[in-house]
Amino acid sequence: MRPPRDGQRELKRTFQAQFKQLEARIASAESLQEIIRMINAQVPLDELLHRAVQLAAHRQGAGACVLHQFDVKNEVVVQVASFGMEGIFQDKLTRPFSQLTISGGGGYLEALERHIPIYQNYPPFPERVEEIKNNPHIPDAIKAERIALRTRYAASFAVPIYLQNVLYGGMVFYYREPQQFREDQIQLGLAFGEQISVALQNAYLVKEMEQRQRVAEGFRDIVRKINSTESLQEVLNFIVEKTEDILECQCAALYTCEGRDIQLQALRGTFPVDVSTVVTHYGEGVIGRAIAEKRQFIITDVSDIKLAPSASEIDETHPIYLDPIHQQLDACITSRFKAVMALPLISQDHSYGALAFYYTEPHRFDQYELDLTEVFASQAVLAIENAMLRKQAAQVAAHAER
């Protein structure tokens, strides 16, 4: 006995719906496999992430997808990759954590820190735009972004991305129509987030291996230079060059002291003013105090320090004073450099000088960087003492010939 026509139609609709779901799952699996293929092929990370967010948006039925990184050290959110955000956000856009709420991301970081995906449908159009237009607390630039976003999209869904149990950031999907946010939709978003995590961890491992190899080669090059017959000045120039390259600072300098006088000996990069002939003194400024107190001095963000409006008004007791540009320091530092670190060159309680690293953006030094600076400092000390021993040996030889 054949089923009634209505029953046949219902069976057909059920079969078509199930077949459509199966096709969607296959397409999603293929997209996830495509990301794995790119990881295994070592596609450049930036290219991989842009391709991944595009694939994720298509499979989620979203009009846009954005990948954010939470830079906890500098307390900013960085837009790493995006799709469908033309005319709204630019890639590499950074925003302080303090502006997340007025940017429409209130609760975003807190929810993802708790491993919770978050989703919302915006109010109906045009109400969702009018409420932003009429909010006097939103800065005009951010207001323009939010209006453009809510004009184009009606809903959003965000998933957390973790790297070895540490929150990296989040991936946000934007939809042109309100969503029901089905469980399979949420699980697929989490799956894409996991694939992004694998891609990032793989890229970071490769980068770390390359960085360690570069550091090891740099140290070997310095040791060869120290053991060569080149002059002390040539060796110190080479050490400073390597420190600037490996630490990725914008300027590196080595200072030597003779008595209480401290003078620039080697420089990689440029200062806003010529300091080659400037003599500072033991105990003065970041450099002088690093040498006198035999410890590191670090300024992660000079904007946190209230600088004098003119050289004549500088507080000479402040550690930033006279480092190394005498009374032109506040103008020099704020016009070019935003972070400074100095560490002494010490051997058997004797100070030979200091190494300093300058950055054009605020910079918080992690333990790995601090360890590297100590190694560079010890190599500079070795170079100086090696040159002194050679000089003494030459003097002894000359005396013996008399």
Coordinates of C-alpha atoms in Angstrom, one line a residue, residues 71-353:
D71 CA 47.4 41.8 23.9
V72 CA 47.1 41.6 27.7
K73 CA 50.7 42.9 28.1
N74 CA 49.9 46.2 26.4
E75 CA 46.1 46.1 27.2
V76 CA 44.9 46.4 23.6
V77 CA 42.8 44.5 21.2
V78 CA 44.3 44.0 17.7
Q79 CA 42.2 43.1 14.7
V80 CA 44.4 40.4 13.1
A81 CA 42.3 39.3 10.1
S82 CA 38.9 40.1 8.7
F83 CA 36.4 39.3 5.9
G84 CA 33.4 41.4 5.0
M85 CA 34.5 44.5 7.0
E86 CA 35.3 46.8 4.0
G87 CA 34.5 50.4 4.9
I88 CA 34.1 49.6 8.6
F89 CA 37.3 48.4 10.2
Q90 CA 40.9 48.2 8.9
D91 CA 43.1 45.2 9.6
K92 CA 45.7 45.7 12.3
L93 CA 43.3 48.2 14.0
T94 CA 44.2 48.4 17.7
R95 CA 41.9 49.5 20.5
P96 CA 42.7 49.8 24.3
F97 CA 40.8 47.6 26.6
S98 CA 39.4 50.7 28.2
Q99 CA 37.5 51.6 25.0
L100 CA 35.8 48.2 24.5
T101 CA 32.6 49.2 26.1
I102 CA 32.1 52.4 24.1
S103 CA 33.1 50.4 21.0
G104 CA 30.2 48.0 21.5
G105 CA 32.4 45.2 23.0
G106 CA 31.2 45.5 26.6
G107 CA 31.5 42.1 28.2
Y108 CA 33.4 40.6 25.2
L109 CA 36.7 40.1 26.9
E110 CA 35.2 39.0 30.2
A111 CA 32.9 36.4 28.5
L112 CA 35.7 34.9 26.4
E113 CA 37.9 34.7 29.5
R114 CA 35.3 32.4 31.0
H115 CA 35.4 30.2 27.8
I116 CA 31.9 31.3 27.0
P117 CA 30.7 32.0 23.4
I118 CA 28.5 35.1 23.2
Y119 CA 25.8 36.0 20.7
Q120 CA 23.2 38.7 20.3
N121 CA 20.6 40.1 17.9
Y122 CA 20.8 43.9 17.6
P123 CA 17.6 46.0 17.9
P124 CA 15.6 46.4 14.7
F125 CA 16.8 48.8 12.0
P126 CA 16.8 51.8 12.2
E127 CA 16.5 51.9 16.0
R128 CA 19.8 50.1 16.4
V129 CA 21.5 52.9 14.6
E130 CA 19.6 55.8 16.2
E131 CA 20.5 54.7 19.7
I132 CA 24.2 55.0 18.7
K133 CA 23.7 58.3 16.9
N134 CA 22.1 59.8 20.0
N135 CA 24.6 58.6 22.5
P136 CA 26.8 61.6 23.5
H137 CA 29.4 59.5 25.3
I138 CA 30.7 57.7 22.1
P139 CA 33.5 59.5 20.3
D140 CA 32.7 60.5 16.7
A141 CA 35.3 58.1 15.1
I142 CA 34.0 55.1 17.1
K143 CA 30.4 56.2 16.5
A144 CA 31.0 56.2 12.7
E145 CA 32.3 52.6 12.9
R146 CA 29.4 51.4 15.0
I147 CA 26.8 53.0 12.8
A148 CA 28.4 51.5 9.7
L149 CA 28.5 48.1 11.4
R150 CA 24.9 48.1 12.6
T151 CA 23.7 49.5 9.3
R152 CA 25.1 46.4 7.5
Y153 CA 24.7 43.7 10.1
A154 CA 21.9 42.6 12.5
A155 CA 23.5 40.0 14.7
S156 CA 26.9 38.8 16.0
F157 CA 28.3 35.7 17.5
A158 CA 31.8 35.4 19.1
V159 CA 33.9 32.3 20.1
P160 CA 37.0 32.3 22.3
I161 CA 40.4 31.2 21.0
Y162 CA 42.9 29.7 23.5
L163 CA 46.5 28.7 23.0
Q164 CA 47.5 26.1 25.6
N165 CA 44.9 27.3 28.1
V166 CA 45.9 31.0 27.6
L167 CA 43.3 33.3 26.0
Y168 CA 44.6 34.5 22.6
G169 CA 41.5 36.4 21.4
G170 CA 38.2 35.8 19.8
M171 CA 36.6 35.3 16.4
V172 CA 33.4 37.2 15.7
F173 CA 30.8 36.4 13.1
Y174 CA 28.4 39.1 11.8
Y175 CA 25.1 38.3 10.2
R176 CA 22.8 40.5 7.9
E177 CA 19.7 39.0 9.4
P178 CA 18.7 38.1 13.0
Q179 CA 19.7 34.6 14.1
Q180 CA 18.3 31.8 16.2
F181 CA 21.8 30.7 17.1
R182 CA 21.3 27.0 16.8
E183 CA 23.5 24.6 18.7
D184 CA 25.1 23.2 15.5
Q185 CA 25.9 26.8 14.5
I186 CA 27.6 27.4 17.8
Q187 CA 29.5 24.2 17.7
L188 CA 30.7 24.9 14.2
G189 CA 32.0 28.3 15.3
L190 CA 33.9 26.7 18.2
A191 CA 35.4 24.1 15.7
F192 CA 36.7 26.9 13.5
G193 CA 38.1 28.6 16.6
E194 CA 40.0 25.4 17.5
Q195 CA 41.4 25.2 14.0
I196 CA 42.6 28.8 14.2
S197 CA 44.2 27.9 17.5
V198 CA 46.1 25.0 15.9
A199 CA 47.3 27.3 13.1
L200 CA 48.5 29.9 15.5
Q201 CA 50.3 27.4 17.8
N202 CA 52.0 25.9 14.7
A203 CA 53.1 29.3 13.4
Y204 CA 54.4 30.3 16.8
L205 CA 56.4 27.1 17.3
V206 CA 58.0 27.6 13.9
K207 CA 58.7 31.3 14.7
E208 CA 60.1 30.3 18.1
M209 CA 62.4 27.7 16.5
E210 CA 63.6 30.3 13.9
Q211 CA 64.1 32.9 16.6
R212 CA 66.1 30.6 18.8
Q213 CA 68.2 29.6 15.8
R214 CA 68.8 33.3 14.9
V215 CA 69.7 34.1 18.5
A216 CA 72.2 31.1 18.7
E217 CA 73.8 32.1 15.4
G218 CA 74.0 35.7 16.6
F219 CA 75.8 34.7 19.8
R220 CA 78.2 32.5 17.8
D221 CA 79.0 35.4 15.5
I222 CA 79.7 37.6 18.5
V223 CA 82.0 35.0 20.0
R224 CA 83.9 34.7 16.7
K225 CA 84.2 38.5 16.5
I226 CA 85.5 38.7 20.1
N227 CA 88.2 36.1 19.3
S228 CA 89.2 37.8 16.1
T229 CA 91.9 40.3 15.7
E230 CA 89.5 43.2 15.1
S231 CA 89.6 46.3 17.2
L232 CA 87.5 46.7 20.4
Q233 CA 85.5 49.4 18.6
E234 CA 84.6 47.1 15.7
V235 CA 83.6 44.4 18.1
L236 CA 81.4 46.7 20.2
N237 CA 79.8 48.0 17.1
F238 CA 79.0 44.4 16.0
I239 CA 77.5 43.5 19.4
V240 CA 75.2 46.6 19.3
E241 CA 74.2 45.7 15.8
K242 CA 73.2 42.2 16.9
T243 CA 71.3 43.4 19.9
E244 CA 69.3 45.8 17.9
D245 CA 68.5 43.1 15.3
I246 CA 67.6 40.3 17.8
L247 CA 65.7 42.4 20.3
E248 CA 63.9 44.2 17.5
C249 CA 64.4 47.6 19.2
Q250 CA 64.6 50.8 17.1
C251 CA 67.9 51.9 18.6
A252 CA 70.6 50.2 20.7
A253 CA 73.5 51.9 22.4
L254 CA 76.6 51.0 24.4
Y255 CA 78.1 53.4 26.8
T256 CA 81.5 53.2 28.5
C257 CA 82.7 55.0 31.6
E258 CA 86.0 56.4 32.6
G259 CA 86.1 57.5 36.2
R260 CA 82.8 59.4 36.7
D261 CA 82.4 60.3 33.0
I262 CA 80.1 58.3 30.7
Q263 CA 80.2 58.6 26.9
L264 CA 78.5 56.9 24.0
Q265 CA 80.8 54.3 22.5
A266 CA 78.7 52.4 19.9
L267 CA 75.3 53.1 18.4
R268 CA 72.9 51.2 16.1
G269 CA 70.0 53.4 15.0
T270 CA 69.7 57.1 15.4
F271 CA 68.9 59.6 18.2
P272 CA 66.9 62.8 17.3
V273 CA 70.0 64.8 18.4
D274 CA 73.7 64.2 18.1
V275 CA 75.0 62.7 21.4
S276 CA 78.3 61.4 20.2
T277 CA 80.2 64.1 22.1
V278 CA 77.9 64.4 25.1
V279 CA 79.5 63.3 28.4
T280 CA 77.2 62.3 31.3
H281 CA 78.2 61.3 34.8
Y282 CA 78.1 58.5 37.2
G283 CA 74.8 58.3 39.0
E284 CA 72.9 60.6 36.6
G285 CA 70.0 59.5 34.6
V286 CA 69.0 56.0 33.5
I287 CA 72.4 55.2 32.2
G288 CA 74.4 56.7 35.0
R289 CA 72.1 55.2 37.7
A290 CA 72.2 51.7 36.0
I291 CA 76.0 51.9 36.2
A292 CA 76.2 53.3 39.7
E293 CA 73.6 51.1 41.2
K294 CA 74.6 48.0 39.2
R295 CA 71.0 47.2 38.2
Q296 CA 68.6 47.4 35.3
F297 CA 66.5 50.5 34.7
I298 CA 63.3 50.1 32.7
I299 CA 60.8 52.7 31.5
T300 CA 58.0 50.8 29.7
D301 CA 56.1 53.9 28.7
V302 CA 57.5 57.4 29.0
S303 CA 54.0 58.8 28.7
D304 CA 53.5 57.5 32.3
I305 CA 56.2 59.9 33.4
K306 CA 55.4 63.6 33.8
L307 CA 58.2 65.3 31.9
A308 CA 59.2 68.9 32.3
P309 CA 58.0 71.4 29.7
S310 CA 61.5 72.6 29.1
A311 CA 65.0 71.5 29.8
S312 CA 65.5 74.2 32.5
E313 CA 62.6 72.8 34.5
I314 CA 63.7 69.1 34.6
D315 CA 63.8 67.5 38.0
E316 CA 67.5 66.4 38.1
T317 CA 66.7 63.8 40.7
H318 CA 64.4 61.9 38.3
P319 CA 66.1 58.7 36.9
I320 CA 65.1 59.7 33.3
Y321 CA 67.2 62.9 33.5
L322 CA 70.4 63.0 31.5
D323 CA 70.0 59.7 29.6
P324 CA 72.2 60.4 27.7
I325 CA 71.4 63.7 26.1
H326 CA 72.0 65.9 29.1
Q327 CA 69.3 68.6 29.3
Q328 CA 67.8 67.8 25.9
L329 CA 66.6 64.4 27.1
D330 CA 62.9 65.0 27.6
A331 CA 62.6 66.5 24.1
C332 CA 64.6 63.7 22.6
I333 CA 62.8 60.8 24.3
T334 CA 59.3 62.0 23.8
S335 CA 59.9 63.0 20.2
R336 CA 61.1 59.6 19.1
F337 CA 61.3 56.9 21.9
K338 CA 58.6 55.7 24.2
A339 CA 60.3 52.9 26.1
V340 CA 63.9 52.6 27.4
M341 CA 65.9 49.9 29.1
A342 CA 69.4 50.1 30.4
L343 CA 71.6 47.5 32.2
P344 CA 75.1 47.8 33.5
L345 CA 78.2 46.0 32.1
I346 CA 79.6 44.5 35.3
S347 CA 82.4 42.0 36.0
Q348 CA 83.7 41.2 39.5
D349 CA 81.8 44.2 40.9
H350 CA 83.5 46.5 38.4
S351 CA 81.3 48.6 36.0
Y352 CA 82.6 49.1 32.5
G353 CA 79.5 51.0 31.2

